PDB file of C-alpha atoms (C1' of nucleotides) in Angstrom:
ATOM      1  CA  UNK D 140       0.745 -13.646   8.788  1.00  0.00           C
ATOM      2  CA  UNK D 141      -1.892 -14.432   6.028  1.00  0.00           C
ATOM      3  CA  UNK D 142      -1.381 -12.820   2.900  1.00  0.00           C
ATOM      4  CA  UNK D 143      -5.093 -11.039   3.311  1.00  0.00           C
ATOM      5  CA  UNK D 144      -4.041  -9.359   6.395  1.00  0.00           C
ATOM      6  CA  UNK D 145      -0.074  -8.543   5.415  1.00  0.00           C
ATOM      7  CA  UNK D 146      -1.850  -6.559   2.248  1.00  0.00           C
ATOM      8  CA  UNK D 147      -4.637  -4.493   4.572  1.00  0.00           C
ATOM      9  CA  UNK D 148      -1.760  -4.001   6.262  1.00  0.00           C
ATOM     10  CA  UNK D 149       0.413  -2.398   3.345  1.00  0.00           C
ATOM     11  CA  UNK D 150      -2.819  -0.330   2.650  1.00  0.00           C
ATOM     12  CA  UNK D 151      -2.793   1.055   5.932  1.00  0.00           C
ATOM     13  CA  UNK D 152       0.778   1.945   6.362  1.00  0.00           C
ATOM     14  CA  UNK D 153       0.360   3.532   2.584  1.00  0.00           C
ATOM     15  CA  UNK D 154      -1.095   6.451   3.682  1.00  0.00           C
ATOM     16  CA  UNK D 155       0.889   9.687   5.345  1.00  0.00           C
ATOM     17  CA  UNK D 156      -2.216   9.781   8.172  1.00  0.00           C
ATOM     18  CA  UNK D 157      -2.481   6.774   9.301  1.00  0.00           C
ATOM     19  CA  UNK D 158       1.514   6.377   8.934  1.00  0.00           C
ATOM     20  CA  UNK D 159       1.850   9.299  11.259  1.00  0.00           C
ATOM     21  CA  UNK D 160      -1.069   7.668  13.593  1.00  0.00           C
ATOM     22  CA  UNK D 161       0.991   4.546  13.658  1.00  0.00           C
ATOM     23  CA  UNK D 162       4.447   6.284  14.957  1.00  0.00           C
ATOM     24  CA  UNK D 163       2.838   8.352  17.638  1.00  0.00           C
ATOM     25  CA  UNK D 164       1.176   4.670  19.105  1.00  0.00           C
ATOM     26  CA  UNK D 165       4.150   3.123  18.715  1.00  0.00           C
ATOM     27  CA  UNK D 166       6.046   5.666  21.050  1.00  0.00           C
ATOM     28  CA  UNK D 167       3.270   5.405  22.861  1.00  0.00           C
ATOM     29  CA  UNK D 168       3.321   1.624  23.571  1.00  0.00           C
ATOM     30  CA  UNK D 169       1.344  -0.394  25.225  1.00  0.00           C
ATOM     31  CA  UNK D 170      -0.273   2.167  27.280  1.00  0.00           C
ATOM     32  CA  UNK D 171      -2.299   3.793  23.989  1.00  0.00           C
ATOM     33  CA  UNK D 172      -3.241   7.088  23.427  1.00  0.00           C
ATOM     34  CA  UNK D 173      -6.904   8.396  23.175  1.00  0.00           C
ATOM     35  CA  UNK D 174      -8.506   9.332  20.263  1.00  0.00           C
ATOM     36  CA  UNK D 175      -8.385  13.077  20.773  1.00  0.00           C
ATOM     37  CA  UNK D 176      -4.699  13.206  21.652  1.00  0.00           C
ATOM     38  CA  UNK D 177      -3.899  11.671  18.844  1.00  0.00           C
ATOM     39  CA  UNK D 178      -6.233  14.187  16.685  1.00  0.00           C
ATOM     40  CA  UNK D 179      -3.903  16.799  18.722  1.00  0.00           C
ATOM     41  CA  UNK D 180      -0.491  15.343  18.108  1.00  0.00           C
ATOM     42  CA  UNK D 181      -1.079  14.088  14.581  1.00  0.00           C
ATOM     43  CA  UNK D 182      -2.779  17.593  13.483  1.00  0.00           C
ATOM     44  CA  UNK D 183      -5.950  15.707  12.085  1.00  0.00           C
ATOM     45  CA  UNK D 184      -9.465  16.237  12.751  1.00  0.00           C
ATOM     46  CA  UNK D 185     -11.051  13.725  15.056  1.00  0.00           C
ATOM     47  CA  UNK D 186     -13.287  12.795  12.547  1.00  0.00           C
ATOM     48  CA  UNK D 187     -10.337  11.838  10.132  1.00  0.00           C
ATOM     49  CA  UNK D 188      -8.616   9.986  12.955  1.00  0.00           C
ATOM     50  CA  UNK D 189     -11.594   8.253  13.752  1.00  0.00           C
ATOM     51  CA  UNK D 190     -11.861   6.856  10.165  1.00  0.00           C
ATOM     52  CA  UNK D 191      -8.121   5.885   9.627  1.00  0.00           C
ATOM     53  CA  UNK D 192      -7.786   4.058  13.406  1.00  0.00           C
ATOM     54  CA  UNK D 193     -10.666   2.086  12.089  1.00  0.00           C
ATOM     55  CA  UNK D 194      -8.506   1.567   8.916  1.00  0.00           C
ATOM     56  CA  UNK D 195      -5.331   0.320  10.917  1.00  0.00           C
ATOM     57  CA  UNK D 196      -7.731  -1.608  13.002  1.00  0.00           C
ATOM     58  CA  UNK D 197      -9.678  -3.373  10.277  1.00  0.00           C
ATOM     59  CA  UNK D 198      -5.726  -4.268   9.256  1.00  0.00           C
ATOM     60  CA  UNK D 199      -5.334  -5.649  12.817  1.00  0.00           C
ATOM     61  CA  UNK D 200      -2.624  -3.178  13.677  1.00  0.00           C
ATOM     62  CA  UNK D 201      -4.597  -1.321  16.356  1.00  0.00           C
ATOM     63  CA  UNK D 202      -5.903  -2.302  19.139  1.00  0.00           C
ATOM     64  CA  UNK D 203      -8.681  -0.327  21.442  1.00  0.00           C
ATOM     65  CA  UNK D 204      -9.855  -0.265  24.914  1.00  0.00           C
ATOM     66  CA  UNK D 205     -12.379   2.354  26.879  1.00  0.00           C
ATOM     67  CA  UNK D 206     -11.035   3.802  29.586  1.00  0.00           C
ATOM     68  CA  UNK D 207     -13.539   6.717  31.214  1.00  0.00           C
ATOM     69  CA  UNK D 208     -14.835   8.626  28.568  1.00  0.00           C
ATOM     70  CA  UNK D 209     -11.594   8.346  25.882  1.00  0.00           C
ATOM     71  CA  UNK D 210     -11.086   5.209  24.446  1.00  0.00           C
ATOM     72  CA  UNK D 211      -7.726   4.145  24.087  1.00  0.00           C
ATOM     73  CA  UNK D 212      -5.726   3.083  20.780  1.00  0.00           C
ATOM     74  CA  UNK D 213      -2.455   0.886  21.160  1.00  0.00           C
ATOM     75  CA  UNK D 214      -0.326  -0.748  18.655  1.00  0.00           C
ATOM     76  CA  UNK D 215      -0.644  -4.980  18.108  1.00  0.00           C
ATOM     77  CA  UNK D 216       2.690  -5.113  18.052  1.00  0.00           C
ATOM     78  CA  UNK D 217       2.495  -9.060  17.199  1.00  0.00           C
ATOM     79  CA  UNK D 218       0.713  -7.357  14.336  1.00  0.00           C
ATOM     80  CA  UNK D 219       3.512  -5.219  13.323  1.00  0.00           C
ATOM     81  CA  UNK D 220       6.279  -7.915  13.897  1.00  0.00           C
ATOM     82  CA  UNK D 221       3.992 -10.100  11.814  1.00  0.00           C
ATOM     83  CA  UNK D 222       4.444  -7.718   9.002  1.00  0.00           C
ATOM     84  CA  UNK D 223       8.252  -7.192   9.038  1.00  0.00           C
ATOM     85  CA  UNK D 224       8.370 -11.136   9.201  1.00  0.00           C
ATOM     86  CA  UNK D 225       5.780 -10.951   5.887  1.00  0.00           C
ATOM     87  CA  UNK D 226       8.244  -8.755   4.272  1.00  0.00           C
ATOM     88  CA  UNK D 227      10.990 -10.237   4.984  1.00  0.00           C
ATOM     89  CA  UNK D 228      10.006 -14.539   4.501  1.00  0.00           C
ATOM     90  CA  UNK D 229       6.861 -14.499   2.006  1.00  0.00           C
ATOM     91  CA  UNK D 230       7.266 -11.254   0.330  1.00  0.00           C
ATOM     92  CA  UNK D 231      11.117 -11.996  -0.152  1.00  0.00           C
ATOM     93  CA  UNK D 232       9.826 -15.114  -1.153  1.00  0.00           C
ATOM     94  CA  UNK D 233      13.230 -17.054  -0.029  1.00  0.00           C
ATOM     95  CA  UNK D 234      15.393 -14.989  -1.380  1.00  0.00           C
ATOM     96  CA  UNK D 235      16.399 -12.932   1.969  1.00  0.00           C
ATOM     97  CA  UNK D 236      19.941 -13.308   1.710  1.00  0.00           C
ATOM     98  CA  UNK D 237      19.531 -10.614  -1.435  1.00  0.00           C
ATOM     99  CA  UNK D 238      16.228  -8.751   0.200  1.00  0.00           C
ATOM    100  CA  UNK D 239      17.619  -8.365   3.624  1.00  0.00           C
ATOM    101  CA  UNK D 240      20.833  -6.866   3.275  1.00  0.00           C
ATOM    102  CA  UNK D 241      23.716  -7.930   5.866  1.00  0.00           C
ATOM    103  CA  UNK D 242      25.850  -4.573   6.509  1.00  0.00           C
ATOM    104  CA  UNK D 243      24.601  -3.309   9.403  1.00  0.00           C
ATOM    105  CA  UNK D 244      21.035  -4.929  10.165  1.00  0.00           C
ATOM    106  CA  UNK D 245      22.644  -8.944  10.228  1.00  0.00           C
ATOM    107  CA  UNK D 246      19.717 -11.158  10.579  1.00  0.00           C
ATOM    108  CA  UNK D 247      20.511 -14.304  12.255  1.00  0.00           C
ATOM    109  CA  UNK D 248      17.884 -16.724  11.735  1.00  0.00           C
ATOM    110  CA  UNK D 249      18.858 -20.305  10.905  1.00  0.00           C
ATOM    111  CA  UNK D 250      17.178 -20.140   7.167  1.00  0.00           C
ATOM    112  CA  UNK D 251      18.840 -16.808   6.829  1.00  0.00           C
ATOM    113  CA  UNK D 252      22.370 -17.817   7.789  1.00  0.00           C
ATOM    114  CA  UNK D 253      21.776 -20.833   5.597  1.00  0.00           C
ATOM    115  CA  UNK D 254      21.526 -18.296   2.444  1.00  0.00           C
ATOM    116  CA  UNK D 255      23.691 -15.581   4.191  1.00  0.00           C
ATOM    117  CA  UNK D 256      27.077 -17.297   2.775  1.00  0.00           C
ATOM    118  CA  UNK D 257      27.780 -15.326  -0.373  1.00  0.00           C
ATOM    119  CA  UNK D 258      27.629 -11.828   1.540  1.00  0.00           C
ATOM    120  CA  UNK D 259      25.514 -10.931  -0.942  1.00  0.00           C
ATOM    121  CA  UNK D 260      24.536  -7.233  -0.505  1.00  0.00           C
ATOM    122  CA  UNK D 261      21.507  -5.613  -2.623  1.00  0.00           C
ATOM    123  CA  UNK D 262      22.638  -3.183  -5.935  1.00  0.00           C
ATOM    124  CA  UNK D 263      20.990  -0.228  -6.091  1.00  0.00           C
TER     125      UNK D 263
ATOM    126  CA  UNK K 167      14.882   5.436   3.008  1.00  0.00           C
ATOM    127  CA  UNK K 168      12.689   8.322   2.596  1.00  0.00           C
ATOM    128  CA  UNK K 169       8.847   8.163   4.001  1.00  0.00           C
ATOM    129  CA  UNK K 170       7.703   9.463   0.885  1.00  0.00           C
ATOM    130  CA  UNK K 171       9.493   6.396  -0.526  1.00  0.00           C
ATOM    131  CA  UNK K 172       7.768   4.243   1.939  1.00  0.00           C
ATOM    132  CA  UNK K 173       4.403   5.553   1.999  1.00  0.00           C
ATOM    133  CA  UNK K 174       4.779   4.705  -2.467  1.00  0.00           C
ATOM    134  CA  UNK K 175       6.175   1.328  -1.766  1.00  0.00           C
ATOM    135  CA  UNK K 176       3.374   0.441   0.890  1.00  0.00           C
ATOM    136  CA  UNK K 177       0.912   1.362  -1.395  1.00  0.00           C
ATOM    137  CA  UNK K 178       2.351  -0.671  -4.086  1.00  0.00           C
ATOM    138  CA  UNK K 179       2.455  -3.950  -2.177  1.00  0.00           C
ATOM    139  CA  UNK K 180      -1.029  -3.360  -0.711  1.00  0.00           C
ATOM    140  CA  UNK K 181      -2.646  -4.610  -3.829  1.00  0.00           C
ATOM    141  CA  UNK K 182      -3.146  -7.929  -4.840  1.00  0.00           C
ATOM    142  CA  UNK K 183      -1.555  -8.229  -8.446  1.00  0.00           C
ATOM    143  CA  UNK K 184       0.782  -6.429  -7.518  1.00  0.00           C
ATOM    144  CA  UNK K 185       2.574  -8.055  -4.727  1.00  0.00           C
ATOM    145  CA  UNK K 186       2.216 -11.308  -6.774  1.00  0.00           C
ATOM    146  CA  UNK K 187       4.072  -9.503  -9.871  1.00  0.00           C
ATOM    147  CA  UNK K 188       6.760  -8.944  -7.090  1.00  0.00           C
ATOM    148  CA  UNK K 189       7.317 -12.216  -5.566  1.00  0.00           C
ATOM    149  CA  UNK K 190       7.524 -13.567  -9.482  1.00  0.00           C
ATOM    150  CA  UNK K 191       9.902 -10.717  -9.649  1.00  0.00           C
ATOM    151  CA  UNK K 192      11.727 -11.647  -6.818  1.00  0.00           C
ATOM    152  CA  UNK K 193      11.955 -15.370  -7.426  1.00  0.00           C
ATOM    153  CA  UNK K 194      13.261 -14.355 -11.026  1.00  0.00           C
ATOM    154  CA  UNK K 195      16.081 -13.023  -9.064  1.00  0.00           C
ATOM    155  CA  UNK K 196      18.491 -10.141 -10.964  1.00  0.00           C
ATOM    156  CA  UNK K 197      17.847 -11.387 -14.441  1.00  0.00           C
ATOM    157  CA  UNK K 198      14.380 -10.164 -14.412  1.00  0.00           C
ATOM    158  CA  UNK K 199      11.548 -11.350 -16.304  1.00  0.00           C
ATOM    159  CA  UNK K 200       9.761 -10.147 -19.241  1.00  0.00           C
ATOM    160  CA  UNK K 201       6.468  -8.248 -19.110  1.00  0.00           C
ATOM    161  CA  UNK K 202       4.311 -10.891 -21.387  1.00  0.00           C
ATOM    162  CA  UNK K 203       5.638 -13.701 -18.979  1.00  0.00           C
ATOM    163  CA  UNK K 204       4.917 -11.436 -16.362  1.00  0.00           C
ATOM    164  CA  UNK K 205       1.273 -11.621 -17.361  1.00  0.00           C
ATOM    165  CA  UNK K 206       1.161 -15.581 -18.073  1.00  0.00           C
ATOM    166  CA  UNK K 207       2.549 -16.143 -14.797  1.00  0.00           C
ATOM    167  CA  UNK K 208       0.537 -13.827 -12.901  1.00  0.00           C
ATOM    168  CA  UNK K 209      -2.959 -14.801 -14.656  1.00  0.00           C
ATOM    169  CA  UNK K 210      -3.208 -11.164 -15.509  1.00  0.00           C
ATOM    170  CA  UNK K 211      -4.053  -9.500 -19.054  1.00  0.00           C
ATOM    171  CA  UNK K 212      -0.748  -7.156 -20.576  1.00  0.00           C
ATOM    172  CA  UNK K 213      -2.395  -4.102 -20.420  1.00  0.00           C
ATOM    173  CA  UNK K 214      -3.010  -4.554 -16.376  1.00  0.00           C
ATOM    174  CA  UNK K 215       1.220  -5.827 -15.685  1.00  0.00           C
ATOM    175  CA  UNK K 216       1.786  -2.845 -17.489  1.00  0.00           C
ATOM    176  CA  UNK K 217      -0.317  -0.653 -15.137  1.00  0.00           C
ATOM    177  CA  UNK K 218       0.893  -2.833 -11.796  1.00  0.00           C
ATOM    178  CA  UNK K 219       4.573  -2.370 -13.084  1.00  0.00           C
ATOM    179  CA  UNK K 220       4.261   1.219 -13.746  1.00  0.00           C
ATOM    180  CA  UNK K 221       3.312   1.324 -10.281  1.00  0.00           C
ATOM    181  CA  UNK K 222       6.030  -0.457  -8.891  1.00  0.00           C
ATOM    182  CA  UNK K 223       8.619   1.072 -10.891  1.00  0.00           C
ATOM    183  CA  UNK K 224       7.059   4.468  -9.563  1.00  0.00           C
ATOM    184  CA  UNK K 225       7.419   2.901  -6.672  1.00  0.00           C
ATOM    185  CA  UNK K 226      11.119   2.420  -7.024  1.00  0.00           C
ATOM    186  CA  UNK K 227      10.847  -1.389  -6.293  1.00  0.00           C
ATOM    187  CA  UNK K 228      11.181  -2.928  -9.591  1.00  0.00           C
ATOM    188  CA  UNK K 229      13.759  -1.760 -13.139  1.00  0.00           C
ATOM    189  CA  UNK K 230      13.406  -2.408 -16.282  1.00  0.00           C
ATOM    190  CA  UNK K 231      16.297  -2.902 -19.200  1.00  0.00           C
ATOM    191  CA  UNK K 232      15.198  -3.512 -23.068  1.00  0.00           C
ATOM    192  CA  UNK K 233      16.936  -6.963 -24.015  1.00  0.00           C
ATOM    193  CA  UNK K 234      15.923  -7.350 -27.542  1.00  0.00           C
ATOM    194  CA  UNK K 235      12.146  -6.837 -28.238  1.00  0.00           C
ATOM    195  CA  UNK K 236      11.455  -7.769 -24.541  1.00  0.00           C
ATOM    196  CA  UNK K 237      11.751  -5.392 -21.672  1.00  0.00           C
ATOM    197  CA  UNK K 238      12.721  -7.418 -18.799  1.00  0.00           C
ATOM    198  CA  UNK K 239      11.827  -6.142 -15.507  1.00  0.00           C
ATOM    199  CA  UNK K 240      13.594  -6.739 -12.068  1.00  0.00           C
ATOM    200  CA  UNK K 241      13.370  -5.890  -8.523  1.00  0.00           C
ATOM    201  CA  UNK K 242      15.268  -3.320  -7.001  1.00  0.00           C
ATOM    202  CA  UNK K 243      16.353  -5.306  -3.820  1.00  0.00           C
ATOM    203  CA  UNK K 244      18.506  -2.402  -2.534  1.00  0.00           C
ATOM    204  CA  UNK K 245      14.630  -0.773  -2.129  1.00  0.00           C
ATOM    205  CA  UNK K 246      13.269  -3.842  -0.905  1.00  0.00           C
ATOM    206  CA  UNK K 247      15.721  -4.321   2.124  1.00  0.00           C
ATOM    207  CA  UNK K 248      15.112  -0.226   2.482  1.00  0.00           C
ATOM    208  CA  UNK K 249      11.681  -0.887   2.907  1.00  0.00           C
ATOM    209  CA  UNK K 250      12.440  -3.656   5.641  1.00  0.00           C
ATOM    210  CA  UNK K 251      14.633  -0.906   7.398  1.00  0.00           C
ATOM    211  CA  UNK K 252      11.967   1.224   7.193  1.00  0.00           C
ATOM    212  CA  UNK K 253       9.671  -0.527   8.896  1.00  0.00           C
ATOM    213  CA  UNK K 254      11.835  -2.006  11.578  1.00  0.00           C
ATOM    214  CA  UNK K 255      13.347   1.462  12.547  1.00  0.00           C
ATOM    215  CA  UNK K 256      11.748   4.550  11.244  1.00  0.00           C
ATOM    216  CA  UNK K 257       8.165   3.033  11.423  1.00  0.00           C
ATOM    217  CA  UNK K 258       8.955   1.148  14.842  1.00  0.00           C
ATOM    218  CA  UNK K 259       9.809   4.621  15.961  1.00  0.00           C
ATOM    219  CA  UNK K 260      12.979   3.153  18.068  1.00  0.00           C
ATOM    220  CA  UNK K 261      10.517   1.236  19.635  1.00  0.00           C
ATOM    221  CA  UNK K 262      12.667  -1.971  17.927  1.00  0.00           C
ATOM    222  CA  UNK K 263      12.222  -4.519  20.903  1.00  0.00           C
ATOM    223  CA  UNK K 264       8.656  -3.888  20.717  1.00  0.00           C
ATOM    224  CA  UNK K 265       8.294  -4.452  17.102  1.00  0.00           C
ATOM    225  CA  UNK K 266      10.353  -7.036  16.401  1.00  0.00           C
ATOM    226  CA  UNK K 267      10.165 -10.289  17.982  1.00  0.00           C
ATOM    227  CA  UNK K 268      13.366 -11.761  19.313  1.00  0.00           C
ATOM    228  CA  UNK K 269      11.825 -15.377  19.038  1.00  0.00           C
ATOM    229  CA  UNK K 270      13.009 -16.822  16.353  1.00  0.00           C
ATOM    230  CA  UNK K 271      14.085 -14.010  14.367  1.00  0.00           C
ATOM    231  CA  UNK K 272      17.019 -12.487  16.469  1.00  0.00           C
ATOM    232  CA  UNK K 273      18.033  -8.981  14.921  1.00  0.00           C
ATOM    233  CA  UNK K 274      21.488  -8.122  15.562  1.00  0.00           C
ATOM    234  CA  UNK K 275      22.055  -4.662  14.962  1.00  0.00           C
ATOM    235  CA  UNK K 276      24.034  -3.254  17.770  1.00  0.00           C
ATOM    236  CA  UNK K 277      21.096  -0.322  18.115  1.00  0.00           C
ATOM    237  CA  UNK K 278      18.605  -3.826  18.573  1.00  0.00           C
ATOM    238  CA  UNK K 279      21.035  -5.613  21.166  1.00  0.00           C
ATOM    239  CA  UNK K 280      20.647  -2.588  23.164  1.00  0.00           C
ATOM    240  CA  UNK K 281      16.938  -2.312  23.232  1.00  0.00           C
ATOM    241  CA  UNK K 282      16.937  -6.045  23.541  1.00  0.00           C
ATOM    242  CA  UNK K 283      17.519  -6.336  26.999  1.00  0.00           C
ATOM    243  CA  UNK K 284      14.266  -6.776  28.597  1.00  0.00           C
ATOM    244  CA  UNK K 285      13.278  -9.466  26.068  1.00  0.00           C
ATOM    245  CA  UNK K 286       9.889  -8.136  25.358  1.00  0.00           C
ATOM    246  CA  UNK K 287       7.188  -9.564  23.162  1.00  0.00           C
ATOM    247  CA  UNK K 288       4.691  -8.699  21.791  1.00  0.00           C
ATOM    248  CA  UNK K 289       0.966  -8.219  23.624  1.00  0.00           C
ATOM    249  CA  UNK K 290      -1.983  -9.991  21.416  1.00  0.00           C
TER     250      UNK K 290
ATOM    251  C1'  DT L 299     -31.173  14.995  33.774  1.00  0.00           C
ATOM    252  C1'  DG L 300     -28.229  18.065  31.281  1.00  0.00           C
ATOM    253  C1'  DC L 301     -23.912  19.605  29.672  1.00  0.00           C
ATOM    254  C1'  DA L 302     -19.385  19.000  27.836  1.00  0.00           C
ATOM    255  C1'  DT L 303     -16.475  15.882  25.710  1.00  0.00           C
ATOM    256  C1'  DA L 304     -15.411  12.099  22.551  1.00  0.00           C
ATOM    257  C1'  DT L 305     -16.429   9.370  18.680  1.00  0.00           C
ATOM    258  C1'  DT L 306     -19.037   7.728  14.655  1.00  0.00           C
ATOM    259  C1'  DT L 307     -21.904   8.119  10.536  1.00  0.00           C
ATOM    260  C1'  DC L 308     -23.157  10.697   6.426  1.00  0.00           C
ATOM    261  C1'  DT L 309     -22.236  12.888   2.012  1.00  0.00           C
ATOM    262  C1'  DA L 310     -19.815  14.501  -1.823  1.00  0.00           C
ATOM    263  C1'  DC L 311     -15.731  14.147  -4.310  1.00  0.00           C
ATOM    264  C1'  DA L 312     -11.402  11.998  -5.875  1.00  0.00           C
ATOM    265  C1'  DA L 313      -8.532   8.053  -6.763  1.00  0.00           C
ATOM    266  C1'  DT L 314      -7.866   3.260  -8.039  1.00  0.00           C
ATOM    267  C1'  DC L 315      -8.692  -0.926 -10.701  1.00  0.00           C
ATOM    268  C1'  DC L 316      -9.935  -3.745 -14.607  1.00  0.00           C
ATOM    269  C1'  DT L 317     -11.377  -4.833 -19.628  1.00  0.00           C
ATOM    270  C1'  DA L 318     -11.064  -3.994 -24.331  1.00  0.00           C
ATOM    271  C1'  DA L 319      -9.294  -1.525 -28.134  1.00  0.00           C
ATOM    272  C1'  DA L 320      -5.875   1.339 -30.298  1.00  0.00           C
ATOM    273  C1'  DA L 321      -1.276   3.017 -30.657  1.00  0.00           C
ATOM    274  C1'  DG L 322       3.658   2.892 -29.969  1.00  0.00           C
ATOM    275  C1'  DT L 323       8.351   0.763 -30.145  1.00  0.00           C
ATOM    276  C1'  DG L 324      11.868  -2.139 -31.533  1.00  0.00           C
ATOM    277  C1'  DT L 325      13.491  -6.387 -34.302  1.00  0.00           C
ATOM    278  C1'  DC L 326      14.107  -9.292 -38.109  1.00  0.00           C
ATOM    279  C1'  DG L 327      13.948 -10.926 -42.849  1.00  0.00           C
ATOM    280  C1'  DA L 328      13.313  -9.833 -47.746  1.00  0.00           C
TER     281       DA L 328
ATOM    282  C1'  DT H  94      15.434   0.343 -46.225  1.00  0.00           C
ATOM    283  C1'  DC H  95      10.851  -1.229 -45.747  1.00  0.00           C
ATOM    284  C1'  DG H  96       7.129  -3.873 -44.141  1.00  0.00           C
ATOM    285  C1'  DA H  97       5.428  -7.398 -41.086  1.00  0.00           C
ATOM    286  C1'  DC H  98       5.556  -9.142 -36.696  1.00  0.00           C
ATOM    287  C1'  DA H  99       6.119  -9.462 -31.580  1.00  0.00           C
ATOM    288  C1'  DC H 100       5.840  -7.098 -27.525  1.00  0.00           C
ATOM    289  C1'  DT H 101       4.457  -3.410 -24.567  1.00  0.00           C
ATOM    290  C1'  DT H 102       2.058   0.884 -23.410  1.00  0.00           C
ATOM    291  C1'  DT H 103      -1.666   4.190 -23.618  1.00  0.00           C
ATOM    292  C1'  DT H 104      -6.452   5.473 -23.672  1.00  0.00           C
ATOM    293  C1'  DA H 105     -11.340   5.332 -22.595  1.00  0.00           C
ATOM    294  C1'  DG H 106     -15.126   3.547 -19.956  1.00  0.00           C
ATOM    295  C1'  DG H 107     -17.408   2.199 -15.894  1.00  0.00           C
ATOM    296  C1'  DA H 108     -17.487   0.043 -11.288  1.00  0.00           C
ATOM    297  C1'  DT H 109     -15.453   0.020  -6.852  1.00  0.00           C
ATOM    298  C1'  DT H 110     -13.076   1.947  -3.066  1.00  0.00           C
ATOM    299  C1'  DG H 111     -10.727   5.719  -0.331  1.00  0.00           C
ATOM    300  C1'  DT H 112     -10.772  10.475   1.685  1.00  0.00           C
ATOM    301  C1'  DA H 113     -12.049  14.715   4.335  1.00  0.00           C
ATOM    302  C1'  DG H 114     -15.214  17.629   6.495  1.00  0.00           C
ATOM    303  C1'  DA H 115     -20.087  18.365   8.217  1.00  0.00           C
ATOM    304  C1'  DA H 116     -23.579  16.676  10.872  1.00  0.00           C
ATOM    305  C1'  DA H 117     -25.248  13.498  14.194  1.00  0.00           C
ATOM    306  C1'  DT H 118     -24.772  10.296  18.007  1.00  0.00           C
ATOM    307  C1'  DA H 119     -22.953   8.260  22.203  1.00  0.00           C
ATOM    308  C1'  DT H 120     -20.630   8.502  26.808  1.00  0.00           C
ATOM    309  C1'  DG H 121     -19.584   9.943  31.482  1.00  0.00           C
ATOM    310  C1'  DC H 122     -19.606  13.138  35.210  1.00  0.00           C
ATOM    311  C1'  DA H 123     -21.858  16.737  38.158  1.00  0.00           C
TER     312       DA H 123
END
DNA sequence: TGCATATTTCTACAATCCTAAAAGTGTCGA
DNA sequence: TCGACACTTTTAGGATTGTAGAAATATGCA
């Protein structure tokens, strides 16, 4: 994932609408939800949903098809599995073995196992 | 971590400067750097790191410690590998074989292995 | 076509970002 | 201790961008 599209990205996920949006397509999955059932389930007008789908969209982490009158939103979840891969490689900027902590969530990638000998874990 | 937490740290990485002023941060490692190095590095005048950091600290990503007549600023990895978390299971919804890819990046968390079953990736 | 439903565009307001200048804050030497 | 210096933060301003609700437009079925 380019850097351009991992921060749209951020922006979009950075905001308790389109956060909530996000969720309800992921539990969704492939199969989308329409516009105005996600107005419904999120509590937003569809006005507001109309302008932050465009916003996780424009981000690439929407997709949309029509579908009779509705028009159908579903997660990219490439997208989204771009991102945590952003987060955890570029962002952490080689450093994952102190980023990506190894008690429960052990990520076994070759370049991670490479830097996973210490057992470092993160301080807090 | 807490979505109110999340929502902060999105929005800090979604801009620019400052998800540059992390990955110098991160590269720094625990040490931390200071802020007017900070600014060479980044290409950015004092006044802005200063603003960026504020926003990261408020963000709960990044530290800071006084060491002399520098304050020397660090990431908070413990947050960063929260915000990973965060993405890959509160964000994902449970939806973990969906979001992340299995490919090359195989996530071993027994709650994963069980969702991993079908081998799913992602639809572009 | 005409109606009901679904979605987008418009508009006003608020928040963010950056530069330059001023003000803190802490350290070191006389 | 006091003043000078180095480093960082705060403030003010103006331009850009984000947000929510109102109004307008588009779509599909009878």
């Amino acid at each position: 994932m380019q850097e351009r599209q991992a921060l749209a990205a951020f922006a979009a996920l950075s905001q308790e609408t389109r956060l909530r949006i996000l969720r309800l397509l992921v539990v969704a999955g492939p199969e989308g939800l329409a516009a105005g059932l996600i107005a419904d389930q999120a509590g937003v007008s569809a006005s507001n949903v109309s302008f932050h789908i465009k916003e996780l969209e424009r981000a690439g982490l929407v997709a949309s098809r029509r579908e009779s009158r509705s028009i159908l939103y579903s997660v990219d979840f490439g997208a989204l599995n771009g991102l945590v891969r952003f987060l955890m490689e570029d962002c952490c900027a080689g450093q994952i073995g102190l980023c990506v902590d190894a008690e429960e969530t052990v990520v076994c990638d070759t370049r991670m196992i490479d830097q996973q000998g210490g057992g470092q874990t993160a301080e807090r």
